[in-house]
Coordinates of C-alpha atoms in Angstrom, one line a residue:
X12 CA 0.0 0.0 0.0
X13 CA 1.6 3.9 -1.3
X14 CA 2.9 4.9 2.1
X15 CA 0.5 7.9 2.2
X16 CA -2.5 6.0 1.9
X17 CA -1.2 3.5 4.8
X18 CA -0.1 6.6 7.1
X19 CA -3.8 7.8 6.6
X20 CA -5.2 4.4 7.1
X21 CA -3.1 3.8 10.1
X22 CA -4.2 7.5 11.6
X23 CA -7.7 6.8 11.0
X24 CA -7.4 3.1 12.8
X25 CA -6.1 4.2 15.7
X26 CA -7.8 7.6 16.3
X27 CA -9.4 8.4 19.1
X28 CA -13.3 8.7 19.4
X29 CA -14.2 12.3 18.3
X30 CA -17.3 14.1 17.9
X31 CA -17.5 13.6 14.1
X32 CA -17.7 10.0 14.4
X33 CA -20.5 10.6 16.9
X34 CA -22.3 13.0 14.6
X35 CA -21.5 10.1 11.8
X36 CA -23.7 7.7 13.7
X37 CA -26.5 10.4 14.5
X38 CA -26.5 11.4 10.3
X39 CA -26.5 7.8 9.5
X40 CA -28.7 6.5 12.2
X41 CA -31.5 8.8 11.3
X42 CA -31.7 7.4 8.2
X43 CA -32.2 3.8 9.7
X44 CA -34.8 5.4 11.8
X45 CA -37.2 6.5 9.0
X46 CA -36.2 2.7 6.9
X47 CA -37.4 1.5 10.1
X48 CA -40.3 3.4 10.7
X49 CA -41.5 3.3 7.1
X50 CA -40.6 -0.4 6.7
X51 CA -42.9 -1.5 9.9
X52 CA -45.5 1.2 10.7
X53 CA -47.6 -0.5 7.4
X54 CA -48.2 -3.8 10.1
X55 CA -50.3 -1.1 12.2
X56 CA -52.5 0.3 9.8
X57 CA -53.2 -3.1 7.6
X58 CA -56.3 -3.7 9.4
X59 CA -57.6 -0.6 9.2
X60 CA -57.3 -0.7 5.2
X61 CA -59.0 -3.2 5.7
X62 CA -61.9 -1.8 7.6
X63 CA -62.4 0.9 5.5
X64 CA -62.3 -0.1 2.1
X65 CA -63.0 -3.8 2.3
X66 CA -65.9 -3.7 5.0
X67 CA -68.7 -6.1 4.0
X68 CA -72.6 -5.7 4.8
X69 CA -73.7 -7.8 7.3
X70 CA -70.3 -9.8 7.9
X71 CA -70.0 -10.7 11.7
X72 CA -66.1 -9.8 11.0
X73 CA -64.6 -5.7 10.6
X74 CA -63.5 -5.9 7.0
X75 CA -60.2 -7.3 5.9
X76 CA -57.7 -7.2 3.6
X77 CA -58.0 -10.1 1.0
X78 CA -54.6 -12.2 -0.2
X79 CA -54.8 -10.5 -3.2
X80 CA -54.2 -6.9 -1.8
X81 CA -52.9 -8.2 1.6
X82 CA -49.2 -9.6 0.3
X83 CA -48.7 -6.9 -1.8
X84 CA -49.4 -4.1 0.9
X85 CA -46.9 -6.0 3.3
X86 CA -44.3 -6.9 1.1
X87 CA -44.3 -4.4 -2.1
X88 CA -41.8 -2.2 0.1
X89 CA -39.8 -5.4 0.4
X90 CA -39.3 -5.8 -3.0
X91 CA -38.2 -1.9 -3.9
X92 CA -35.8 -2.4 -0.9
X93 CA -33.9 -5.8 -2.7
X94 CA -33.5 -3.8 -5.9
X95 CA -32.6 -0.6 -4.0
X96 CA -30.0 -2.8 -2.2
X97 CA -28.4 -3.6 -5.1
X98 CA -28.6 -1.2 -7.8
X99 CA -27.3 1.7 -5.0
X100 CA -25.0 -0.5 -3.7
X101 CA -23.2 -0.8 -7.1
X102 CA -23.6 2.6 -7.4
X103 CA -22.2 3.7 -4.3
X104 CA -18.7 2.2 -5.5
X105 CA -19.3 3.4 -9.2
X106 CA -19.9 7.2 -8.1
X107 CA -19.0 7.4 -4.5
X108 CA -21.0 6.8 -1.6
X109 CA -21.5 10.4 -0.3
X110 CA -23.3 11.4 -4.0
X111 CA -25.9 8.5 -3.5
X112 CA -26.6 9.4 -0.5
X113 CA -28.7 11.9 -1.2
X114 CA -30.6 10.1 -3.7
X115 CA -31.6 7.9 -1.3
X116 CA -32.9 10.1 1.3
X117 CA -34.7 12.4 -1.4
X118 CA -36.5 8.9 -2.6
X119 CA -37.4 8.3 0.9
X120 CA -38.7 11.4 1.9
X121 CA -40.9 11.7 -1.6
X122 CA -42.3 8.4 -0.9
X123 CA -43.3 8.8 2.2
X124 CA -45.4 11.6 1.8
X125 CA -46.4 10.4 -1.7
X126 CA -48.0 6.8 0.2
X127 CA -50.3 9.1 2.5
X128 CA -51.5 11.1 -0.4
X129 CA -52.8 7.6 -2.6
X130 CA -55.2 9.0 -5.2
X131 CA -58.6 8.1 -5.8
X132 CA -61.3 7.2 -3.3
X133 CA -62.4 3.7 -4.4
X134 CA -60.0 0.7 -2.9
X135 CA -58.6 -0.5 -6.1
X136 CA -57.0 3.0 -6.7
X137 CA -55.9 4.2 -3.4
X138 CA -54.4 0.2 -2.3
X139 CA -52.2 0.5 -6.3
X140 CA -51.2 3.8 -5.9
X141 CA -49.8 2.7 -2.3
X142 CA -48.4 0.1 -3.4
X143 CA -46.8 1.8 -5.9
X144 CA -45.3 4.5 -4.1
X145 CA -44.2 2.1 -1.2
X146 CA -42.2 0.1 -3.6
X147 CA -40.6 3.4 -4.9
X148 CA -40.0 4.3 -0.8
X149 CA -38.4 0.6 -0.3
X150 CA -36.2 1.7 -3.0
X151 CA -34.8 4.5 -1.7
X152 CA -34.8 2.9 1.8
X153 CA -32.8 -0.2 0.1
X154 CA -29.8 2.5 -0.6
X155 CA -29.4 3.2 3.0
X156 CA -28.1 -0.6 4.0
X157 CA -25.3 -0.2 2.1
X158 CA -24.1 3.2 2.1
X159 CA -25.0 3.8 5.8
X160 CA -23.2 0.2 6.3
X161 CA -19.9 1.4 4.3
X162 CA -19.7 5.3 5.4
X163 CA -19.6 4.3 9.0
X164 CA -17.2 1.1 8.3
X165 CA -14.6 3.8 6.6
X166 CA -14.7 6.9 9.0
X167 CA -14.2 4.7 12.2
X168 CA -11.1 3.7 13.8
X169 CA -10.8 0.0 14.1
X170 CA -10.8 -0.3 18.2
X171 CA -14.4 0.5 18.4
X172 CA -15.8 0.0 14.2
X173 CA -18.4 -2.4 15.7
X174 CA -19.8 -0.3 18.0
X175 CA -20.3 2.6 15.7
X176 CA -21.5 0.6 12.8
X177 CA -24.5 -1.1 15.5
X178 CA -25.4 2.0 16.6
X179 CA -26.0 3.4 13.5
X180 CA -28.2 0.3 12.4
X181 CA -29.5 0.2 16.3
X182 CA -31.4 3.5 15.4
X183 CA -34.0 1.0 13.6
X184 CA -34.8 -0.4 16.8
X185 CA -36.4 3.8 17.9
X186 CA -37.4 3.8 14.5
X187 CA -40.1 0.9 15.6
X188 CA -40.8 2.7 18.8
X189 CA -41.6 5.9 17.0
X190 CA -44.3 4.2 14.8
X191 CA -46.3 2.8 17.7
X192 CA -45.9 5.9 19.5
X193 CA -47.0 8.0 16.6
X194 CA -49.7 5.4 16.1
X195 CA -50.8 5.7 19.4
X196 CA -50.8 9.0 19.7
X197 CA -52.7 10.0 16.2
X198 CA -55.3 7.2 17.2
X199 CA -55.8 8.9 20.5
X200 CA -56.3 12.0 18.7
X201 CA -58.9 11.0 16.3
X202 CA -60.8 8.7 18.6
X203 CA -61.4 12.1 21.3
X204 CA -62.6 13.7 18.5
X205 CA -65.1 11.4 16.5
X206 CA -66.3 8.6 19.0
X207 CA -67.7 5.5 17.3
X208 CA -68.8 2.2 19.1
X209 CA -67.3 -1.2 18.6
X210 CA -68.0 -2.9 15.5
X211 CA -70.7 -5.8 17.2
X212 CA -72.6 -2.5 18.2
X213 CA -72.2 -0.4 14.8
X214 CA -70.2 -2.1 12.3
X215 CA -70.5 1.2 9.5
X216 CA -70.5 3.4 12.3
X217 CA -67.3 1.9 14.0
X218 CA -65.1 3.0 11.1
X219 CA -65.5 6.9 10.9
X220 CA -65.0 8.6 7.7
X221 CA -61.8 10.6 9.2
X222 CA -60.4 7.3 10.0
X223 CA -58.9 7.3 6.6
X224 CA -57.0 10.7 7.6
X225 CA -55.5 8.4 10.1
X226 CA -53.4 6.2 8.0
X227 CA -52.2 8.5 5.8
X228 CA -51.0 11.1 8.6
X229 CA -49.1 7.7 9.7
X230 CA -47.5 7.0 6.5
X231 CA -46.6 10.5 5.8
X232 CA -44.7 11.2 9.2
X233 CA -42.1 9.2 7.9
X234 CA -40.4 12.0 5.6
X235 CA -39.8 14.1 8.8
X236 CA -36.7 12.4 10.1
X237 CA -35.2 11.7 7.0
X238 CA -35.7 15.6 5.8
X239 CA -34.2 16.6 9.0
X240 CA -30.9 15.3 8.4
X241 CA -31.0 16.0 4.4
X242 CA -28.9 19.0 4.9
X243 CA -26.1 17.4 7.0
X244 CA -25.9 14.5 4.7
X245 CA -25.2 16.4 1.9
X246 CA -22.4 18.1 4.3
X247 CA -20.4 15.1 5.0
X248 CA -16.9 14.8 2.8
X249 CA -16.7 11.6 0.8
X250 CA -15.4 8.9 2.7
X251 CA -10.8 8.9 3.1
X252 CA -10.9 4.8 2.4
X253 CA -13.4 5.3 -0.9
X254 CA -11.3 8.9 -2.3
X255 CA -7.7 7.2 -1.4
X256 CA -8.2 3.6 -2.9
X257 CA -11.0 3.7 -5.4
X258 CA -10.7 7.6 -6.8
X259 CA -7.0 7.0 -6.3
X260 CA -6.5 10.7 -4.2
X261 CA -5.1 10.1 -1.1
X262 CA -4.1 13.8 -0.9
X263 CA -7.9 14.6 -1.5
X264 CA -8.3 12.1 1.6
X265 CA -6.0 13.4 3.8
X266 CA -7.6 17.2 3.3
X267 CA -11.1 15.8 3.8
X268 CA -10.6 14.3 7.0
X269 CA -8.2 18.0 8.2
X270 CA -11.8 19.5 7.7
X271 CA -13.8 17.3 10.2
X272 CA -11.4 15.5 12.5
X273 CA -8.6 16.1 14.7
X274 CA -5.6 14.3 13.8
X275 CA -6.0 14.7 10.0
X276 CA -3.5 17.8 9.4
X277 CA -0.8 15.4 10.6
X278 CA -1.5 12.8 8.1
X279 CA -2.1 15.0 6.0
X280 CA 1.9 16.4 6.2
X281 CA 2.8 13.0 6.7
X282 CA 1.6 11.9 3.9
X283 CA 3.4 14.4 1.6
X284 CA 7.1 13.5 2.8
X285 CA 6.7 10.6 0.6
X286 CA 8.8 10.3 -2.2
X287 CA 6.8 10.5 -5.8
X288 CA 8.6 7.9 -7.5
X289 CA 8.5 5.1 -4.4
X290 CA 4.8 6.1 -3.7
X291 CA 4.0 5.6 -7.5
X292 CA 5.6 1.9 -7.2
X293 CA 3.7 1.5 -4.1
X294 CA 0.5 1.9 -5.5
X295 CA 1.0 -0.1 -8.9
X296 CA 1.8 -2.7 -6.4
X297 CA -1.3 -2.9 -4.5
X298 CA -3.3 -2.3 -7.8
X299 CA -1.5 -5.4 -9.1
X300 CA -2.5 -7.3 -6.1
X301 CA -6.0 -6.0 -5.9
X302 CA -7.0 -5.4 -9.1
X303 CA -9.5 -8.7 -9.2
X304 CA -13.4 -8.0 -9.8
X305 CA -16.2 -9.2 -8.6
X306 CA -16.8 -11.7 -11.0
X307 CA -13.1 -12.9 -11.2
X308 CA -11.5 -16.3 -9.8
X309 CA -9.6 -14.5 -7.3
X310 CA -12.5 -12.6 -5.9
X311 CA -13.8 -16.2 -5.5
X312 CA -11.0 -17.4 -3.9
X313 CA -10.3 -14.7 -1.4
X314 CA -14.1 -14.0 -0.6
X315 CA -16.4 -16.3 -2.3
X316 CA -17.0 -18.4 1.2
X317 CA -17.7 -15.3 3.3
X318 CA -20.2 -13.9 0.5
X319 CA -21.9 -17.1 0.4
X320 CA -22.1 -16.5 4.3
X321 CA -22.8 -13.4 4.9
X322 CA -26.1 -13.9 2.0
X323 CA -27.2 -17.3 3.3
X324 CA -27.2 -16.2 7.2
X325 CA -29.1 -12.9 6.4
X326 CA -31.6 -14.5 4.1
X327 CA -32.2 -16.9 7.0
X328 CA -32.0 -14.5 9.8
X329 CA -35.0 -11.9 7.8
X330 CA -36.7 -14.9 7.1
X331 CA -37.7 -15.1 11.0
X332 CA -37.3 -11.4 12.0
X333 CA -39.3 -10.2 9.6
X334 CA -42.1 -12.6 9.6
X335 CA -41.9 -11.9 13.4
X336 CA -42.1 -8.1 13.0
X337 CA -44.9 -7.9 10.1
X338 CA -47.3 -10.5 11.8
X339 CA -47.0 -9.1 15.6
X340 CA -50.8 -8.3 15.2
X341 CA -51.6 -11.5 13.8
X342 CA -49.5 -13.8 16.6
X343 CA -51.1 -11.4 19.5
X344 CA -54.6 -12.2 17.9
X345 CA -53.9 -16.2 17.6
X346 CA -52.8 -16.0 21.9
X347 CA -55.8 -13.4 22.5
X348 CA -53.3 -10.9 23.5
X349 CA -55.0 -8.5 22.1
X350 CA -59.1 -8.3 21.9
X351 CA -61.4 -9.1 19.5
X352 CA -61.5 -7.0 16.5
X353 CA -65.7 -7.1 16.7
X354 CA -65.5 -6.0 20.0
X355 CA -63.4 -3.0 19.1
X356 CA -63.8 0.4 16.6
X357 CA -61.3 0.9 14.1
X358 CA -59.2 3.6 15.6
X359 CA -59.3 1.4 18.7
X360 CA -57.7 -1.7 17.4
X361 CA -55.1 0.4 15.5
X362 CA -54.1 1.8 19.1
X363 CA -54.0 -1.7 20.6
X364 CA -52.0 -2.8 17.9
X365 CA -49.3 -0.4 18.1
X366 CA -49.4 -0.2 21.9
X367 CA -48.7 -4.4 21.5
X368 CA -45.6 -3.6 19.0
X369 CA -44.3 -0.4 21.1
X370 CA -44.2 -3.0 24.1
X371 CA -41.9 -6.0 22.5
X372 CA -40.1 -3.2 20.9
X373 CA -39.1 -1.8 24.0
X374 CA -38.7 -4.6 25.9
X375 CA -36.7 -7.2 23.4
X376 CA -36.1 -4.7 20.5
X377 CA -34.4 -1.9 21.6
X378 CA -32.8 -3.2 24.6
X379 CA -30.9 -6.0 21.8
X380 CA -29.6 -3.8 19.9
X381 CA -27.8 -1.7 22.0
X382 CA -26.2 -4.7 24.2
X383 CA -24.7 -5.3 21.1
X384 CA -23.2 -2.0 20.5
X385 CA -21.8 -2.2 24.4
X386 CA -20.4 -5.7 23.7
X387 CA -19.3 -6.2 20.1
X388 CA -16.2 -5.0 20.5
X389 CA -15.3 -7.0 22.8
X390 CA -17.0 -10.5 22.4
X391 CA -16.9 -10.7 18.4
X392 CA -19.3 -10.6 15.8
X393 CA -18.6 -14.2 15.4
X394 CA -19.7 -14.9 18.9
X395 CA -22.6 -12.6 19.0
X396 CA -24.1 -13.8 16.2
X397 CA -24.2 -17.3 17.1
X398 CA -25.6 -16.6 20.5
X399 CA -28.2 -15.2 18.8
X400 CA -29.4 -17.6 16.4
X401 CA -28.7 -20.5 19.2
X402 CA -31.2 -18.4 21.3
X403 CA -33.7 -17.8 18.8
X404 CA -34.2 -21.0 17.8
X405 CA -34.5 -21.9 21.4
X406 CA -37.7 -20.2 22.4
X407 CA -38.8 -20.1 18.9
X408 CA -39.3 -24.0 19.7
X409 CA -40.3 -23.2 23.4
X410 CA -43.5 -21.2 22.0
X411 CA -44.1 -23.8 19.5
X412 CA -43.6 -27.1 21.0
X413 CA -46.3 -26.1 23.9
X414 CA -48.2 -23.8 21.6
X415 CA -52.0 -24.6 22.7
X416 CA -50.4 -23.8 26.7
X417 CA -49.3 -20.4 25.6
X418 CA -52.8 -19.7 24.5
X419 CA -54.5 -20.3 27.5
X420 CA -55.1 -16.9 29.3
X421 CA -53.5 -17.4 32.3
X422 CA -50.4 -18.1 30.8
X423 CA -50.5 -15.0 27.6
X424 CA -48.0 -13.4 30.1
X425 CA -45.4 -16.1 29.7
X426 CA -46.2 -16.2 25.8
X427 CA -45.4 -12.2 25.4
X428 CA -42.0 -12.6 27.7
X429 CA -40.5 -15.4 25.5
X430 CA -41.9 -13.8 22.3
X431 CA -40.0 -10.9 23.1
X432 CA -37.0 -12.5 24.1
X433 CA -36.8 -13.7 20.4
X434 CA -36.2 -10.1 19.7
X435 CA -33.7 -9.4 21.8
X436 CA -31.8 -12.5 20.5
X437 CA -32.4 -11.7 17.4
X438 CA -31.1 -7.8 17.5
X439 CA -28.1 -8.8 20.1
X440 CA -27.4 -11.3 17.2
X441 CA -28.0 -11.8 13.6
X442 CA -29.9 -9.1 13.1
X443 CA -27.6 -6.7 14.1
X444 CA -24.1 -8.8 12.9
X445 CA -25.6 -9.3 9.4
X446 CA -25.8 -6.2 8.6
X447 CA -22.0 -5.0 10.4
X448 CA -19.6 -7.3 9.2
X449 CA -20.0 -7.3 5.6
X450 CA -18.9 -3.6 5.2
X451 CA -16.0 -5.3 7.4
X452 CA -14.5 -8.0 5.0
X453 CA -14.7 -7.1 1.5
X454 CA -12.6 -4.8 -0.6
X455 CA -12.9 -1.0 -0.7
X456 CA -14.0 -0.8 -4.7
X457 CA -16.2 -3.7 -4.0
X458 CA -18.0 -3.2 -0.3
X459 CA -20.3 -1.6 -1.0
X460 CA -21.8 -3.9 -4.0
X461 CA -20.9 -6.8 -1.6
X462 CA -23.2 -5.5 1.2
X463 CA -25.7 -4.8 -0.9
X464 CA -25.8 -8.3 -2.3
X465 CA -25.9 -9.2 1.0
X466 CA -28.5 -7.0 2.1
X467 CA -30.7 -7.9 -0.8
X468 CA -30.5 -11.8 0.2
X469 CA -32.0 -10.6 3.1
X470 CA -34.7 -8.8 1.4
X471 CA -35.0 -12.0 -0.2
X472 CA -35.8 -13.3 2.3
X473 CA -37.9 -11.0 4.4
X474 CA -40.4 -11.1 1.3
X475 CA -40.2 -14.7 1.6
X476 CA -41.4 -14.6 5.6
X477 CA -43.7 -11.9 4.4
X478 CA -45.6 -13.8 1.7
X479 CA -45.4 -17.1 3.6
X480 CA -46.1 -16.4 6.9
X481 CA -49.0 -14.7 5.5
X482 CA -50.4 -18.3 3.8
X483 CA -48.8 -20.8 6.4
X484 CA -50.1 -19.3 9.5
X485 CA -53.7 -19.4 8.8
X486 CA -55.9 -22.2 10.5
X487 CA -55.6 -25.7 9.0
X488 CA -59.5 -25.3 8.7
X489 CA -60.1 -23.8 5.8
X490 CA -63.5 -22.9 7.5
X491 CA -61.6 -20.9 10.2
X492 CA -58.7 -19.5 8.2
X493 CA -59.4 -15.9 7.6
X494 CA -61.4 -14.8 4.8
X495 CA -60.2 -15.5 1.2
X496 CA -57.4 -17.5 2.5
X497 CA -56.8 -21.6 1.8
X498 CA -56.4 -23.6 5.1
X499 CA -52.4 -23.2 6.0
X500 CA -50.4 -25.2 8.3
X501 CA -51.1 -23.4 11.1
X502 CA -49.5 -20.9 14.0
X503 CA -47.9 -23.7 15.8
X504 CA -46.3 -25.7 12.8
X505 CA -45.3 -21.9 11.4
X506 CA -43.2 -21.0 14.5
X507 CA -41.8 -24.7 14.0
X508 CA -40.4 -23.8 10.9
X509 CA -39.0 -20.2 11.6
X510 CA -37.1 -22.3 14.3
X511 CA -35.2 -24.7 12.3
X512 CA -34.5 -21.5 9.9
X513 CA -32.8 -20.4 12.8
X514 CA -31.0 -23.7 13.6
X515 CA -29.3 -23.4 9.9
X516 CA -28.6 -20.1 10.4
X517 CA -26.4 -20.7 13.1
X518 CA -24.7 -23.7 11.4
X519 CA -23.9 -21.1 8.6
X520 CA -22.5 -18.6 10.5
X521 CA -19.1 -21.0 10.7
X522 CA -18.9 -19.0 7.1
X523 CA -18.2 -16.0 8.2
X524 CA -15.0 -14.3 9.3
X525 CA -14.3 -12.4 12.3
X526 CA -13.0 -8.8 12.2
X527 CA -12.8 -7.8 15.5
X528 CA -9.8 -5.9 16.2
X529 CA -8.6 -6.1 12.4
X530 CA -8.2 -2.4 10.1
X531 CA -10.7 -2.8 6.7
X532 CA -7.6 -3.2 4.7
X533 CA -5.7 -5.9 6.9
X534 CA -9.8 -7.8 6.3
X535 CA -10.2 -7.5 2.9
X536 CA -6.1 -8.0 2.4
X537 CA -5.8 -4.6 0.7
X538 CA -2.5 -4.3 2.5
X539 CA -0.6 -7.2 1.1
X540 CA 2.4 -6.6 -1.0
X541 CA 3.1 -7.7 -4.4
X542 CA 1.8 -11.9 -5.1
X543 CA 4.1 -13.3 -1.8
X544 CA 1.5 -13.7 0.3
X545 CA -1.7 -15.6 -1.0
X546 CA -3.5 -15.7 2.5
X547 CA -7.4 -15.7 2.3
X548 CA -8.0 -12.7 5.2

């Protein structure tokens, strides 16, 4: 490696923590916050949709969605955030990851407000034109994984990379907690103001016409966080590791990082006592060495296993989470956690819906993540995420196995403590390491791509949960399987299978590398000389 680059490198590994990389994580967090908060504040206004535009006469049941429109409205964000992943993830190393940036955020905030404002009045228009403008918001959200992933990876100094990159993606976890709040709280509002009776009293009058005021304000309030930090987004210099080995400026670097942190006008002089002529052999040395693409034999044989791993564990790991996450309503309603829908209004069961996910949020969700920023610099990726698949599919089988006990009343409180102890395994865990170390192990010119591959096999596989959970957890009777629905396999055999999807998660985890401890070029072996040493980091 050209001696400049290595005497930035080595600055930026070993500084200390500074306000900028704190203000990094804020920036970057916030944008995790609104992905979050868009992603999973559509599971609290599903039934309402349904309510209002798919009520029928003299039905004993509050309207609700059919498959048709029902799989679509939970996963189409899904689906814009797999292609997001990738097409901004190969962008973010063709044009620089501070220039897509904005892109991304400008999608997301557009998309937001652009799913509250679905046109037309009759169900088919406003449930497309949501649709529609979700997909576009999962797009933009899909950006975010990889650039947030890789900005955060390249500013921070190795000793504590793990925490800062967590944090950032932690921010999802009060991203959750602000939708159930903001559902709560808009619910609240509405329900002072225009009182309606449960639907086995009234079932038009249970659903008032301002109720569909309610999930649009929802929807919309998403743009706000994400506009908030627009401005200090588009402030933040291109990242030193991106500018000095894939724009080739390591000058440009080293002036980047004088502007924002501390130590830089040292490297910066440091940097320049190089000699021209040995830094120019330097560099066509590493270039030789590191020169491979994605597609290429060597790329295979340096990275192929952990790219295989890094894919497989996250398509497993979303699989669970987000089946877990997009269905809360539906799992409460199987244990009677929450009440009745007839025995409810509409604004009513949207508030006891998001009161149900603001509680496992803040008791499993939250709490997971940020053990895992406090601890995974010190315990290992590799170890924290194999805790947390072991875990998960522990209780997943210790609600399955005894499902009919957990339904009994008496024992709903037991069901809710080890539900929610899923979540906290699964955020100080997989959910959390999935997302860290591939901005970790792979190449500069090719990390962000390689998280965003990685990040779209997850996708993959939260659209798989989403679709399937939606089919396989209804009632083997067909006659008691919700309305449009074929008979399924059941809530009990469903949480069966998410728990041996977590069981081969943690047997694929062995795939993956550990960087602890490690700089992102010592990882990704950016830092070996010439062809003498053909280690795979």
């Amino acid at each position: 490696m050209a001696k400049n680059q290595a005497d930035l490198f080595d600055k930026l590994d070993k500084a200390k923590v500074q306000f900028y990389h704190l203000k990094a994580v804020v920036i970057a967090g916030m944008g995790f916050f609104t992905d979050s908060y868009d992603l999973f504040c559509i599971s609290l206004v599903t039934k309402l949709l349904g309510r209002i535009y798919f009520h029928v006469d003299g039905s004993s049941k509050p309207g609700s969605l059919p498959p048709n429109v029902a799989a679509p409205v939970n996963g189409v964000a899904l689906c814009g955030t797999l292609a997001g992943q990738l097409f901004f993830g190969w962008l973010g190393d063709r044009m620089g990851r501070k220039r897509v940036y904005g892109i991304t955020l400008m999608l997301m905030m557009l998309c937001s407000i652009c799913s509250g404002l679905s046109l037309g009045s009759s169900p088919k228009a406003v449930i497309g034109t949501l649709c529609f403008f979700r997909f576009w918001l999962g797009f933009g959200i899909g950006g975010d994984y990889p650039l947030s992933a890789t900005i955060m990876a390249e500013y921070a100094n190795k000793k504590t990379r793990g925490a800062f990159i967590a944090a950032v993606f932690a921010m999802q976890g009060f991203g959750i907690l602000a939708g159930g709040m903001v559902s709560m709280i808009v619910s609240a509002i509405f329900r002072a103001i225009y009182k309606a009776p449960p639907y086995s009293v009234d079932p038009i009058g249970s659903t008032p016409p301002q109720a569909d005021y309610v999930w649009r304000i929802i929807l919309m309030l998403g743009a706000l966080p994400a506009a908030l930090t627009y401005y200090w987004r588009m402030k933040m210099p291109e990242t030193p590791r991106y500018t000095a080995l894939v724009a080739k400026n390591a000058e440009k670097a080293c002036q980047d990082m004088s502007k924002v942190m501390e130590l830089e006008m040292k490297v910066q002089k440091e940097a320049s006592t190089a000699t021209e002529e040995e830094d120019k052999k330097q560099q066509q040395e590493e270039e030789s060495n590191t020169a491979f693409g994605l597609y290429s034999k060597e790329f295979l044989r340096r990275h192929g296993r952990h790219l295989i791993g890094t894919t497989t564990t996250w398509f497993l790991l979303d699989i669970a989470y987000y089946s877990q996450n997009l269905f809360q309503k539906d799992i409460f309603s199987a244990v009677g956690w929450l009440p009745p829908a007839g025995s409810m209004s509409a604004l009513e069961e949207v508030s006891s819906i998001a009161k149900a996910q603001f509680f496992i949020a803040l008791c499993g969700t939250v709490p997971g993540y940020w053990v895992t920023v406090a601890l995974i610099d010190y315990i290992g990726r590799f170890a924290i995420q194999l805790i947390g698949f072991f875990f998960m599919t522990v209780f997943m089988f210790a609600l399955a196995i005894p499902y009919h006990h957990w339904t009994l009343k008496s024992n709903r409180v037991g069901f809710t403590v080890l539900y929610g102890l899923t979540f906290f395994f699964a955020n100080f865990g997989p959910n959390s390491t999935t997302f860290i170390v591939p901005a970790e192990i792979f190449p500069a010119r090719l990390r962000s791509t390689c998280h965003g591959i990685s990040a779209a096999s997850g996708k993959a596989g939260a659209i798989v949960g989403a679709f399937g959970f939606l089919y396989a957890a209804q009632n083997q009777d067909k006659a008691k399987a919700d309305p449009g629905y074929p008979a399924g396999i059941g809530m009990r055999n469903s949480l069966i299978v998410l728990g041996v999807i977590n069981l081969f998660g943690f047997l694929l985890t062995f795939l993956v590398p550990e960087p602890k401890g490690k700089s992102l070029e010592e990882i990704s072996g950016e830092n070996e000389q010439g062809h003498h040493d053909d280690r795979t980091p």
